[in-house]
Coordinates of C-alpha atoms and ligand atoms in Angstrom, one line a residue:
X8 CA 127.6 128.0 88.0
X9 CA 129.1 129.1 91.3
X10 CA 126.2 131.5 91.8
X11 CA 123.7 128.7 91.0
X12 CA 125.4 126.4 93.5
X13 CA 125.3 129.1 96.2
X14 CA 121.6 129.8 95.4
X15 CA 120.7 126.1 95.6
X16 CA 122.6 125.8 98.8
X17 CA 120.6 128.6 100.3
X18 CA 117.4 127.5 98.7
X19 CA 117.7 123.9 99.9
X20 CA 119.5 124.5 103.2
X21 CA 116.3 124.0 105.2
X22 CA 114.6 121.1 103.4
X23 CA 114.5 118.0 105.5
X24 CA 114.1 114.9 103.3
X25 CA 115.6 112.4 105.8
X26 CA 112.9 110.7 107.9
X27 CA 114.9 110.7 111.2
X28 CA 114.1 107.0 111.7
X29 CA 116.6 104.9 113.6
X30 CA 119.3 103.5 111.3
X31 CA 118.1 100.5 109.3
X32 CA 114.4 101.3 109.9
X33 CA 112.8 102.2 106.6
X34 CA 109.0 102.6 107.0
X35 CA 106.4 104.3 109.1
X36 CA 102.8 103.3 109.7
X37 CA 99.7 105.6 109.8
X38 CA 97.7 104.5 112.9
X39 CA 94.6 106.4 111.7
X40 CA 92.5 107.7 114.6
X41 CA 94.2 105.6 117.3
X42 CA 94.3 106.9 120.9
X43 CA 97.7 108.0 122.2
X44 CA 97.5 105.4 125.0
X45 CA 97.1 102.6 122.4
X46 CA 99.9 104.0 120.2
X47 CA 102.3 104.0 123.2
X48 CA 101.5 100.4 123.9
X49 CA 101.8 99.4 120.2
X50 CA 105.3 101.1 120.0
X51 CA 106.5 99.0 122.9
X52 CA 104.8 95.7 122.3
X53 CA 104.9 95.5 118.5
X54 CA 106.3 98.4 116.3
X55 CA 109.7 98.6 118.0
X56 CA 110.4 94.8 118.0
X57 CA 109.1 94.4 114.4
X58 CA 111.3 97.1 112.9
X59 CA 108.8 99.9 112.2
X60 CA 110.5 103.3 112.2
X61 CA 107.7 105.5 113.2
X62 CA 104.0 106.3 113.4
X63 CA 102.0 109.0 111.6
X64 CA 99.3 110.0 114.1
X65 CA 96.0 111.8 113.5
X66 CA 95.9 115.6 114.1
X67 CA 96.6 116.1 117.9
X68 CA 95.2 119.6 118.2
X69 CA 91.7 120.7 119.4
X70 CA 89.0 120.4 116.7
X71 CA 85.3 121.0 116.2
X72 CA 83.0 118.4 117.5
X73 CA 80.7 117.6 114.6
X74 CA 77.4 115.9 115.5
X75 CA 75.7 115.8 112.1
X76 CA 76.9 113.4 110.9
X77 CA 77.9 111.9 114.2
X78 CA 81.6 112.4 115.0
X79 CA 82.9 111.8 111.5
X80 CA 86.7 111.0 111.2
X81 CA 87.1 114.3 109.3
X82 CA 86.2 116.5 112.2
X83 CA 89.8 116.3 113.1
X84 CA 90.7 118.3 109.9
X85 CA 88.8 121.3 111.4
X86 CA 91.1 122.8 114.0
X87 CA 90.0 125.5 116.4
X88 CA 93.1 125.8 118.6
X89 CA 96.5 124.3 119.0
X90 CA 95.8 122.8 122.4
X91 CA 96.8 119.1 122.4
X92 CA 93.4 117.8 123.2
X93 CA 91.3 115.5 121.0
X94 CA 89.5 112.2 121.0
X95 CA 92.9 110.5 120.9
X96 CA 93.9 112.0 124.2
X97 CA 95.1 115.0 126.1
X98 CA 98.6 116.6 126.4
X99 CA 99.8 114.3 129.2
X100 CA 98.8 111.3 127.2
X101 CA 100.5 112.8 124.1
X102 CA 103.7 113.3 126.0
X103 CA 103.6 109.8 127.4
X104 CA 103.2 108.4 123.9
X105 CA 106.0 110.4 122.4
X106 CA 108.4 109.5 125.2
X107 CA 107.5 105.8 125.3
X108 CA 107.6 105.4 121.5
X109 CA 110.9 107.3 121.2
X110 CA 112.3 105.1 123.9
X111 CA 111.2 102.0 121.9
X112 CA 113.0 103.4 118.9
X113 CA 109.8 104.4 117.1
X114 CA 109.3 108.0 116.2
X115 CA 106.1 110.1 116.0
X116 CA 105.1 112.1 112.9
X117 CA 102.3 114.6 113.4
X118 CA 99.6 115.3 110.8
X119 CA 99.8 119.1 110.9
X120 CA 96.6 120.9 109.8
X121 CA 97.9 124.5 109.3
X122 CA 96.3 125.7 106.1
X123 CA 93.0 126.4 107.7
X124 CA 90.8 126.2 110.7
X125 CA 87.2 124.9 110.7
X126 CA 84.5 125.3 108.1
X127 CA 83.0 128.8 107.7
X128 CA 79.5 127.4 108.1
X129 CA 80.1 125.8 111.5
X130 CA 77.8 127.6 114.1
X131 CA 79.3 129.5 117.0
X132 CA 78.7 127.6 120.2
X133 CA 79.3 124.2 118.5
X134 CA 81.4 122.1 120.8
X135 CA 85.1 121.5 120.5
X136 CA 87.3 118.7 121.9
X137 CA 88.8 120.8 124.6
X138 CA 85.9 123.1 125.3
X139 CA 87.4 126.3 123.8
X140 CA 85.0 128.9 122.4
X141 CA 85.2 129.9 118.7
X142 CA 83.0 131.7 116.3
X143 CA 83.6 131.0 112.6
X144 CA 81.0 133.7 111.6
X145 CA 83.2 136.6 112.8
X146 CA 86.4 134.6 112.4
X147 CA 87.1 134.6 116.1
X148 CA 89.3 131.9 117.5
X149 CA 90.3 133.3 120.9
X150 CA 92.1 130.1 122.1
X151 CA 94.9 130.7 119.5
X152 CA 94.1 133.7 119.0
X153 CA 93.1 134.3 115.4
X154 CA 90.7 137.0 114.3
X155 CA 89.3 138.3 111.0
X156 CA 92.7 139.9 110.1
X157 CA 94.3 136.4 110.0
X158 CA 92.2 135.0 107.1
X159 CA 92.3 135.2 103.4
X160 CA 88.7 136.3 102.9
X161 CA 89.8 139.5 101.2
X162 CA 92.2 137.8 98.9
X163 CA 90.1 135.1 97.4
X164 CA 88.5 136.1 94.1
X165 CA 85.8 133.4 93.6
X166 CA 82.1 134.1 94.0
X167 CA 81.6 131.4 96.7
X168 CA 84.9 132.1 98.5
X169 CA 85.7 128.5 98.0
X170 CA 88.1 126.9 95.5
X171 CA 86.1 126.5 92.3
X172 CA 88.8 125.7 89.8
X173 CA 92.0 123.7 90.4
X174 CA 93.5 125.2 87.2
X175 CA 93.8 128.5 88.9
X176 CA 96.8 128.4 91.4
X177 CA 95.6 131.6 93.1
X178 CA 92.3 130.1 93.9
X179 CA 93.8 126.9 95.2
X180 CA 96.1 128.9 97.6
X181 CA 93.9 131.8 98.5
X182 CA 90.4 130.5 98.6
X183 CA 88.7 128.0 101.0
X184 CA 89.2 124.3 100.5
X185 CA 85.7 122.9 100.9
X186 CA 84.6 125.9 102.9
X187 CA 87.5 125.6 105.4
X188 CA 88.5 129.1 106.7
X189 CA 91.8 129.8 104.9
X190 CA 94.6 131.3 107.0
X191 CA 96.6 134.3 105.7
X192 CA 100.0 132.6 105.8
X193 CA 101.8 135.6 104.4
X194 CA 101.3 137.3 107.8
X195 CA 104.2 136.9 110.2
X196 CA 101.8 136.7 113.1
X197 CA 100.0 133.7 111.6
X198 CA 103.2 132.1 110.7
X199 CA 104.5 132.6 114.3
X200 CA 101.4 131.0 115.9
X201 CA 101.7 128.0 113.7
X202 CA 105.4 127.7 114.3
X203 CA 104.7 128.0 118.0
X204 CA 102.4 125.0 117.7
X205 CA 104.8 122.9 115.7
X206 CA 107.7 123.9 118.0
X207 CA 105.7 122.7 121.0
X208 CA 105.4 119.3 119.4
X209 CA 109.1 119.3 118.4
X210 CA 110.1 120.1 121.9
X211 CA 108.0 117.2 123.2
X212 CA 110.0 114.9 120.9
X213 CA 108.2 114.4 117.6
X214 CA 110.3 113.6 114.6
X215 CA 108.5 115.3 111.8
X216 CA 105.3 116.4 110.1
X217 CA 102.9 115.4 107.4
X218 CA 101.8 118.9 106.2
X219 CA 98.1 118.6 105.4
X220 CA 96.7 120.4 102.3
X221 CA 100.1 121.7 101.3
X222 CA 98.8 122.3 97.8
X223 CA 96.6 125.0 99.3
X224 CA 99.6 126.9 100.7
X225 CA 102.1 128.9 98.8
X226 CA 105.5 127.0 99.0
X227 CA 107.2 130.2 100.1
X228 CA 104.8 130.8 103.0
X229 CA 105.3 127.3 104.2
X230 CA 109.1 127.7 104.0
X231 CA 108.8 130.9 106.1
X232 CA 107.0 128.8 108.8
X233 CA 109.6 125.9 108.5
X234 CA 112.4 128.5 108.9
X235 CA 111.0 129.2 112.4
X236 CA 111.2 125.6 113.6
X237 CA 113.4 124.3 116.3
X238 CA 115.8 121.4 115.8
X239 CA 114.6 118.1 117.2
X240 CA 114.8 117.2 120.9
X241 CA 118.4 116.0 121.7
X242 CA 117.1 113.5 124.3
X243 CA 116.3 111.3 121.3
X244 CA 117.9 112.8 118.2
X245 CA 121.4 113.9 117.2
X246 CA 122.2 117.5 117.8
X247 CA 121.2 119.7 114.8
X248 CA 118.5 117.3 113.4
X249 CA 115.6 119.0 111.6
X250 CA 112.1 117.7 111.5
X251 CA 111.2 115.4 108.6
X252 CA 108.7 117.2 106.3
X253 CA 106.4 115.5 103.9
X254 CA 103.8 117.6 102.2
X255 CA 100.4 116.4 101.1
X256 CA 100.2 117.6 97.5
X257 CA 97.9 115.7 95.1
X258 CA 99.5 115.8 91.7
X259 CA 98.1 113.2 89.3
X260 CA 99.1 115.4 86.4
X261 CA 96.8 117.8 84.6
X262 CA 96.8 120.7 87.1
X263 CA 99.2 123.7 87.1
X264 CA 100.3 123.0 90.7
X265 CA 103.1 120.4 90.6
X266 CA 104.7 118.3 93.4
X267 CA 108.1 119.8 92.4
X268 CA 106.9 123.2 93.4
X269 CA 107.3 121.9 97.0
X270 CA 110.6 120.1 96.9
X271 CA 112.4 123.1 98.5
X272 CA 110.5 122.4 101.7
X273 CA 110.8 118.6 102.0
X274 CA 109.4 115.4 100.6
X275 CA 106.0 115.2 98.8
X276 CA 103.3 112.6 98.8
X277 CA 103.4 110.7 95.4
X278 CA 99.7 110.0 94.7
X279 CA 100.5 108.5 91.3
X280 CA 102.1 105.6 93.1
X281 CA 99.0 104.0 94.6
X282 CA 96.7 105.0 91.7
X283 CA 99.0 103.3 89.2
X284 CA 99.9 100.2 91.3
X285 CA 96.2 99.6 91.9
X286 CA 95.6 99.8 88.1
X287 CA 98.4 97.3 87.4
X288 CA 97.4 94.7 90.0
X289 CA 93.7 95.0 89.0
X290 CA 94.9 94.6 85.3
X291 CA 92.9 97.5 84.2
X292 CA 93.5 99.4 81.0
X293 CA 95.8 96.7 79.6
X294 CA 98.3 97.1 82.5
X295 CA 100.4 94.2 83.6
X296 CA 103.1 93.5 86.2
X297 CA 105.7 93.0 83.5
X298 CA 105.6 96.8 83.0
X299 CA 106.7 97.4 86.6
X300 CA 110.3 96.7 85.5
X301 CA 110.7 100.5 85.1
X302 CA 108.6 101.4 88.2
X303 CA 109.5 104.7 89.8
X304 CA 110.8 107.7 87.9
X305 CA 110.3 105.6 84.8
X306 CA 106.6 105.9 85.3
X307 CA 106.7 109.6 85.5
X308 CA 106.9 109.7 89.3
X309 CA 108.9 112.4 91.2
X310 CA 112.6 111.6 92.1
X311 CA 112.7 108.7 94.6
X312 CA 114.5 110.8 97.3
X313 CA 111.6 113.3 97.3
X314 CA 108.8 110.8 97.4
X315 CA 106.6 109.6 100.3
X316 CA 104.8 106.6 99.0
X317 CA 101.8 104.5 100.1
X318 CA 99.3 102.1 98.6
X319 CA 96.3 103.9 100.1
X320 CA 95.7 106.7 102.6
X321 CA 92.9 107.6 104.9
X322 CA 91.2 109.7 102.2
X323 CA 91.4 107.6 99.1
X324 CA 90.6 104.3 100.9
X325 CA 87.1 105.8 101.2
X326 CA 86.7 107.9 98.1
X327 CA 88.0 111.2 99.4
X328 CA 91.0 113.0 98.0
X329 CA 92.3 111.5 94.8
X330 CA 93.3 108.3 93.2
X331 CA 89.9 106.9 92.2
X332 CA 88.5 103.4 92.1
X333 CA 91.9 101.7 91.3
X334 CA 93.2 102.3 94.9
X335 CA 93.8 99.0 96.7
X336 CA 92.7 98.7 100.4
X337 CA 92.2 96.2 103.1
X338 CA 88.7 95.5 101.6
X339 CA 90.6 93.6 98.8
X340 CA 93.0 91.8 101.0
X341 CA 94.6 89.5 98.4
X342 CA 95.6 92.2 96.0
X343 CA 96.3 94.6 98.8
X344 CA 98.9 92.4 100.4
X345 CA 100.6 92.0 96.9
X346 CA 100.5 95.8 96.5
X347 CA 102.0 96.5 99.9
X348 CA 104.5 93.7 99.4
X349 CA 105.6 95.1 96.1
X350 CA 105.9 98.6 97.5
X351 CA 108.0 97.4 100.4
X352 CA 110.3 95.3 98.3
X353 CA 110.9 98.0 95.6
X354 CA 113.6 100.6 96.4
X355 CA 111.5 103.7 95.2
X356 CA 110.5 106.3 97.8
X357 CA 110.1 106.4 101.6
X358 CA 107.2 104.1 102.5
X359 CA 104.2 104.5 104.7
X360 CA 102.0 101.6 105.6
X361 CA 98.3 102.2 106.3
X362 CA 96.5 100.9 109.4
X363 CA 92.7 101.4 109.3
X364 CA 89.5 100.9 111.1
X365 CA 86.6 99.0 109.6
X366 CA 83.4 100.9 108.8
X367 CA 80.0 99.9 107.3
X368 CA 80.7 100.6 103.7
X369 CA 77.5 101.2 101.8
X370 CA 77.5 102.0 98.1
X371 CA 74.8 104.1 96.4
X372 CA 75.4 105.0 92.8
X373 CA 79.0 104.0 93.1
X374 CA 79.7 106.2 96.1
X375 CA 80.1 105.0 99.7
X376 CA 77.5 107.0 101.6
X377 CA 79.2 105.9 104.9
X378 CA 82.6 107.5 103.9
X379 CA 82.3 109.8 106.8
X380 CA 82.0 107.2 109.6
X381 CA 84.4 107.8 112.4
X382 CA 86.6 105.3 114.4
X383 CA 85.1 102.5 116.5
X384 CA 83.6 104.2 119.5
X385 CA 81.2 104.0 122.4
X386 CA 79.0 107.1 122.5
X387 CA 81.8 109.1 120.8
X388 CA 84.6 107.8 122.9
X389 CA 87.2 106.0 120.7
X390 CA 87.4 102.3 121.5
X391 CA 90.6 100.7 122.7
X392 CA 92.7 98.7 120.2
X393 CA 92.3 95.2 121.7
X394 CA 94.7 92.4 120.7
X395 CA 93.4 88.9 119.9
X396 CA 95.2 85.7 120.8
X397 CA 96.4 85.3 117.2
X398 CA 98.0 88.9 117.4
X399 CA 95.3 90.5 115.1
X400 CA 93.3 93.4 116.5
X401 CA 89.7 93.5 117.8
X402 CA 87.1 96.2 118.1
X403 CA 87.0 96.8 114.3
X404 CA 90.6 98.0 114.1
X405 CA 92.0 96.4 111.0
X406 CA 95.7 96.6 111.9
X407 CA 97.0 95.9 108.4
X408 CA 100.4 96.5 109.8
X409 CA 100.0 93.3 111.9
X410 CA 99.1 91.1 109.0
X411 CA 102.0 88.7 108.7
X412 CA 102.6 89.4 105.0
X413 CA 102.8 93.1 105.6
X414 CA 104.7 93.1 108.9
X415 CA 107.3 90.7 107.4
X416 CA 107.7 92.9 104.3
X417 CA 108.5 95.9 106.6
X418 CA 111.3 93.8 107.9
X419 CA 112.3 92.7 104.4
X420 CA 112.7 96.4 103.4
X421 CA 114.9 97.0 106.5
X422 CA 117.1 94.0 105.6
X423 CA 117.6 95.0 101.9
X424 CA 118.0 98.8 102.7
X425 CA 120.6 100.3 100.4
X426 CA 120.8 97.3 98.1
X427 CA 120.2 97.8 94.3
X428 CA 117.2 96.6 92.3
X429 CA 118.5 93.5 90.6
X430 CA 117.7 90.2 88.8
X431 CA 114.4 91.3 87.3
X432 CA 112.5 88.6 85.6
X433 CA 109.0 88.6 84.0
X434 CA 107.0 86.4 81.8
X435 CA 105.7 89.3 79.7
X436 CA 102.5 89.1 81.6
X437 CA 101.8 89.2 85.4
X438 CA 104.5 87.0 86.7
X439 CA 107.5 89.0 87.9
X440 CA 110.4 88.6 90.2
X441 CA 113.3 90.8 91.4
X442 CA 116.0 91.0 93.9
X443 CA 117.7 93.5 96.1
X444 CA 121.4 92.8 95.7
X445 CA 122.4 89.8 97.7
X446 CA 119.9 90.4 100.5
X447 CA 116.4 89.7 99.3
X448 CA 114.3 88.3 96.5
X449 CA 110.6 88.3 95.7
X450 CA 108.4 86.5 93.2
X451 CA 104.8 87.5 92.2
X452 CA 102.2 85.5 90.3
X453 CA 99.2 87.7 89.4
X454 CA 98.4 85.6 86.3
X455 CA 95.6 83.1 86.0
X456 CA 98.0 80.1 85.7
X457 CA 100.7 78.6 87.9
X458 CA 104.3 79.8 88.0
X459 CA 107.0 77.2 88.3
X460 CA 110.5 77.9 87.3
X461 CA 114.1 78.4 88.4
X462 CA 115.3 82.0 88.9
X463 CA 118.6 83.7 89.7
X464 CA 118.1 85.2 93.2
X465 CA 121.5 86.8 93.8
X466 CA 121.4 85.3 97.3
X467 CA 124.1 83.2 99.0
X468 CA 123.4 79.4 99.0
X469 CA 121.1 78.2 101.8
X470 CA 117.6 77.3 102.9
X471 CA 115.4 80.3 103.3
X472 CA 111.9 80.7 104.8
X473 CA 109.3 82.4 102.7
X474 CA 108.1 85.3 104.9
X475 CA 104.7 85.6 103.1
X476 CA 103.4 82.0 103.8
X477 CA 105.0 81.9 107.2
X478 CA 107.7 83.0 109.5
X479 CA 111.2 81.8 110.5
X480 CA 110.7 80.6 114.1
X481 CA 114.0 79.5 115.7
X482 CA 115.6 77.4 113.1
X483 CA 112.5 76.4 111.2
X484 CA 110.0 77.7 108.7
X485 CA 106.3 77.7 109.4
X486 CA 105.6 78.3 105.7
X487 CA 107.3 77.4 102.4
X488 CA 111.1 76.7 102.2
X489 CA 113.2 77.9 99.3
X490 CA 116.5 76.3 98.5
X491 CA 119.1 78.6 96.9
X492 CA 122.0 76.7 95.4
X493 CA 125.6 77.7 95.1
X494 CA 125.0 79.6 91.8
X495 CA 122.3 81.7 93.4
X496 CA 119.5 79.9 91.6
X497 CA 116.3 78.6 93.3
X498 CA 113.1 76.9 92.2
X499 CA 109.9 78.7 92.8
X500 CA 106.3 77.4 92.5
X501 CA 103.5 79.9 93.1
X502 CA 100.0 78.6 92.4
X503 CA 97.6 81.2 91.0
X504 CA 95.1 80.1 93.5
X505 CA 97.5 80.4 96.5
X506 CA 96.1 82.4 99.4
X507 CA 98.9 84.9 98.8
X508 CA 100.4 84.3 95.3
X509 CA 103.8 85.7 96.1
X510 CA 107.0 84.5 97.9
X511 CA 109.7 86.6 99.6
X512 CA 113.0 85.6 101.1
X513 CA 115.8 87.6 102.6
X514 CA 119.1 87.4 104.5
X515 CA 117.5 87.2 107.9
X516 CA 115.0 84.5 106.9
X517 CA 117.8 82.1 106.2
X518 CA 118.1 78.9 108.3
X519 CA 121.6 78.8 109.6
X520 CA 121.9 75.3 111.0
X521 CA 121.3 73.9 107.5
X522 CA 124.0 74.6 105.0
Ligands
AAO694 C1 84.1 118.4 105.5 C2 82.9 118.0 104.6 C3 82.7 119.1 103.6 C4 82.6 120.5 104.2 C5 83.8 120.7 105.0 C6 83.8 122.1 105.8 O1 83.1 116.8 104.0 O2 81.5 118.8 102.8 O3 82.5 121.4 103.2 O4 84.0 119.7 106.0 O5 82.7 122.1 106.6 C7 88.8 116.0 105.3 C8 87.7 115.4 104.4 C9 86.7 116.5 104.0 C10 86.3 117.3 105.2 C11 87.5 118.0 105.7 C12 87.2 118.9 106.9 O6 88.2 114.7 103.3 O7 85.6 115.8 103.4 O8 85.3 118.3 104.7 O9 88.4 116.9 106.2 O10 86.5 118.2 107.9 C13 91.7 118.1 98.2 C14 93.0 118.6 98.8 C15 93.6 117.7 99.8 C16 92.6 117.1 100.8 C17 91.5 116.4 99.9 C18 90.5 115.7 100.7 O11 93.9 119.1 97.9 O12 94.5 118.4 100.6 O13 90.9 117.4 99.1 N1 93.2 116.1 101.7 C19 93.5 116.6 103.1 C20 93.3 115.5 104.1 C21 91.8 115.3 104.3 C22 91.1 116.6 104.8 C23 91.8 117.8 104.3 C24 92.9 117.8 103.5 C25 91.3 119.1 104.9 O14 93.9 114.4 103.8 O15 91.4 114.3 105.1 O16 89.7 116.7 104.4 O17 92.1 119.3 106.1 C26 91.3 117.1 93.0 C27 92.5 117.9 93.5 C28 92.9 117.5 94.9 C29 91.7 117.6 95.8 C30 90.6 116.6 95.3 C31 89.4 116.5 96.2 O18 91.7 115.7 92.8 O19 93.6 117.7 92.6 O20 93.9 118.4 95.3 O21 92.1 117.2 97.1 O22 90.3 117.1 94.0 O23 88.7 117.7 96.2 C32 90.9 112.9 89.8 C33 92.0 114.0 89.6 C34 92.4 114.6 90.9 C35 91.3 115.1 91.6 C36 90.3 114.0 91.8 C37 89.1 114.4 92.5 O24 91.4 111.8 90.5 O25 93.0 113.4 88.9 O26 93.4 115.5 90.7 O27 89.9 113.4 90.6 O28 88.3 115.3 91.8

């Protein structure tokens, strides 16, 4: 037993599960493809004041410029050097963003693409975002530098050199993911170059990393890289803080590689979460919200303190990656708001909110043929995120994180942080409600008939503003008011045809001058 404890102490001594967000801040937002200059502004003018803990940014390092198709979003997943130089901005702009966001209490989480460099078929002489030369044909990446020795070509045993079968863990780790040149991560030299890149980012003040394509790296190789990382910059983080690590592993069940294989390194993305939540809210396969009573580990998900959860991500909102048709996105706003609302109210996992750009979706035979379309741009230059008078975004930036219902539920999650899951109620169908201790309560009606009843909220007596239909402004509600009586009970009416058929109240949406 003692030996086991010692082993697990050693084995787990590195892993960083804590997100390094400021106390009481419980979510991050993925500002997909935003420019660093816009993120800096957003941290100061919106994310800090509204209680967001951090931002996941798109890969900041130099990548291939793909012109056919024209500048797809996915070119950023084809690195060719670790210079901080992309369509989102250069190193000075990156530094400015990290500094200003940290100063606003909002931390930066970098999408780290370290499993591979660009596709093997990319021609030498193709442009790159910082102008560095590279030649995939002879595996020459002088700006790092990596050369033929640094890739897994000799190790992969498939005919094509690509992953052909996800049931073979050796292929998944040693062969190319979609033709992307696979780095030999067992080599100390390769590990050191990657660690140097990540340490540069840490020293500039980032708080953690999404590790892209983690499934395609051996957990031990990744651990060896993580072991080389610095502690976080003490200008903004307590002495001895380690970067937050969340690994992108798609485990929907049915493959030999499991999320749990990666727990020793940090948290892991729980892809079952969005796939199942979408199925429930769409009422597919006989699913109903009443079953959400046991949501979380009860649904076969990984332990809550290992999970990074989201309703959709940049891949599965457009048919890449995994999750399938059930995934809810901004294209289905009514269900999407309920999905994100449920996620943010429920205690399971560490939550990431998606913030997208709009693209001309065009389905042919069930597949969106415009799934590649890059961010809003003028001749390839990413467009500014403009802010409309009503606080929404312009220039085709969707800014889900600014939708009142989502923004207010981010605050709800902060307010109920640490409170237990309590006072569950359901009608056996798609009307459900639950509380978070004595701090918050939420009611959903996803049935085709109205909801009208009195429920135990667990909250102190008072008048509360529903933060879905409106805001608490000064000492008034712009939306629905809910009256909680001395016994904690309140009456709720949620029409099935309401714009947003759910109601949420919390300790900070209470009106103090009444009661
Ligand atoms: C582009 C082109 C390619 C070209 C390549 C190289 O599109 O045609 O060959 O360049 O020139 C992104 C894009 C890619 C793009 C790439 C590089 O999505 O289209 O390729 O940039 O520019 C796997 C990985 C996962 C990965 C996901 C997309 O495991 O790591 O594919 N996500 C990350 C990023 C993503 C990025 C990369 C990785 C690469 O988030 O944006 O790619 O840096 C199964 C497996 C999954 C696997 C999927 C998809 O999933 O389990 O691990 O994800 O297949 O291949 C059911 C199953 C489910 C299954 C799913 C799909 O749902 O239950 O398990 O079906 O079959």
